[in-house]
Amino acid sequence: MERIAIYPGSFDPVTNGHLDIVERGLKIFDKIIVTILHNPAKTTLFNVSERLEMLRTSIEKFPNAEIDSFNGLLVDYVVQRKAHAILRGMRAVSDFEFEFQMALMNRRLNREIQTVFLMTGLRWIFTSSSIIKEASRFGGDISDMVPPIVHQKLNEKFGFTR
Ligand code: PNS
């Protein structure tokens, strides 16, 4: 049986921290589907097609990873894609409560699906899409925290010509 995991998130935009999770997740799973899902708690900077484009370019180096987007409940999508696991990265303690809540809710909704957490690499512990967007908006150099396509798109979005 092929071991497929769904790696869900807002990916607004994808960061090197996310890519680190994909790379390490592929040592556990045969295939990872990186899927953009709607997080009702967030308003996004990039629309779904912009986020998909950045993801597509960033993960093309991983032959066993693919991308997708879905509007609905994560557990329904996991079943639809015949996957058995949800992959999530965990950074600091501050991530824990939200992740714990989400994993328990998903387990309540479907007990056949397991959530697997990977600890973010130390290098990416302070990296988040939100903090990257904020730094980039005001001209901060975030080029070593995101894939080149994301750096370019952030500059375009905020009107920089670096
Ligand atoms: O990158 P994020 O914003 O932390 O990811 C959160 C996300 C998108 C994975 C979460 O909000 C989600 O799963 N949304 C889809 C709706 C759903 O199934 N929610 C969880 C059970 S209530």
mmCIF file of C-alpha atoms in Angstrom, residues 65-125:
data_model
loop_
_atom_site.group_PDB
_atom_site.id
_atom_site.type_symbol
_atom_site.label_atom_id
_atom_site.label_comp_id
_atom_site.label_asym_id
_atom_site.label_seq_id
_atom_site.Cartn_x
_atom_site.Cartn_y
_atom_site.Cartn_z
ATOM 1 C CA ALA A 65 5.420 15.542 -3.963
ATOM 2 C CA GLU A 66 2.440 17.100 -5.704
ATOM 3 C CA ILE A 67 0.269 20.129 -5.102
ATOM 4 C CA ASP A 68 -3.445 20.723 -4.954
ATOM 5 C CA SER A 69 -6.071 22.970 -3.400
ATOM 6 C CA PHE A 70 -9.359 22.089 -1.767
ATOM 7 C CA ASN A 71 -12.263 24.050 -0.392
ATOM 8 C CA GLY A 72 -13.786 22.133 2.504
ATOM 9 C CA LEU A 73 -13.029 19.872 5.401
ATOM 10 C CA LEU A 74 -9.513 18.506 5.539
ATOM 11 C CA VAL A 75 -10.573 14.993 6.608
ATOM 12 C CA ASP A 76 -12.929 14.742 3.605
ATOM 13 C CA TYR A 77 -10.069 15.647 1.325
ATOM 14 C CA VAL A 78 -7.784 13.049 2.956
ATOM 15 C CA VAL A 79 -10.377 10.346 2.217
ATOM 16 C CA GLN A 80 -10.946 11.636 -1.322
ATOM 17 C CA ARG A 81 -7.213 11.370 -2.070
ATOM 18 C CA LYS A 82 -6.986 7.884 -0.466
ATOM 19 C CA ALA A 83 -4.393 9.175 2.012
ATOM 20 C CA HIS A 84 -4.090 8.002 5.601
ATOM 21 C CA ALA A 85 -2.122 10.731 7.283
ATOM 22 C CA ILE A 86 -2.003 14.469 7.769
ATOM 23 C CA LEU A 87 1.492 15.911 7.989
ATOM 24 C CA ARG A 88 2.119 19.099 9.955
ATOM 25 C CA GLY A 89 5.245 20.925 11.033
ATOM 26 C CA MET A 90 5.598 22.141 14.590
ATOM 27 C CA ARG A 91 7.849 25.029 15.521
ATOM 28 C CA ALA A 92 7.789 26.501 18.998
ATOM 29 C CA VAL A 93 5.493 25.784 21.933
ATOM 30 C CA SER A 94 3.265 28.561 20.591
ATOM 31 C CA ASP A 95 2.199 26.246 17.733
ATOM 32 C CA PHE A 96 1.242 23.472 20.076
ATOM 33 C CA GLU A 97 -2.211 24.508 21.252
ATOM 34 C CA PHE A 98 -3.611 25.163 17.770
ATOM 35 C CA GLU A 99 -2.034 21.997 16.370
ATOM 36 C CA PHE A 100 -3.290 19.899 19.276
ATOM 37 C CA GLN A 101 -6.814 21.269 18.886
ATOM 38 C CA MET A 102 -6.820 20.692 15.146
ATOM 39 C CA ALA A 103 -5.404 17.160 15.411
ATOM 40 C CA LEU A 104 -8.013 16.206 18.022
ATOM 41 C CA MET A 105 -10.859 17.694 15.988
ATOM 42 C CA ASN A 106 -9.698 15.877 12.870
ATOM 43 C CA ARG A 107 -9.425 12.644 14.841
ATOM 44 C CA ARG A 108 -12.923 13.143 16.146
ATOM 45 C CA LEU A 109 -14.179 13.660 12.612
ATOM 46 C CA ASN A 110 -12.382 10.603 11.254
ATOM 47 C CA ARG A 111 -10.562 8.127 13.489
ATOM 48 C CA GLU A 112 -8.876 6.372 10.563
ATOM 49 C CA ILE A 113 -6.675 9.380 9.822
ATOM 50 C CA GLN A 114 -3.476 9.953 11.805
ATOM 51 C CA THR A 115 -1.796 13.332 12.211
ATOM 52 C CA VAL A 116 1.992 13.151 12.091
ATOM 53 C CA PHE A 117 4.094 16.069 13.350
ATOM 54 C CA LEU A 118 7.639 16.830 12.355
ATOM 55 C CA MET A 119 9.640 19.299 14.405
ATOM 56 C CA THR A 120 10.847 22.144 12.255
ATOM 57 C CA GLY A 121 14.596 22.231 11.673
ATOM 58 C CA LEU A 122 16.341 24.659 14.072
ATOM 59 C CA ARG A 123 17.229 26.841 11.120
ATOM 60 C CA TRP A 124 13.554 27.561 10.430
ATOM 61 C CA ILE A 125 12.272 27.780 13.987
#
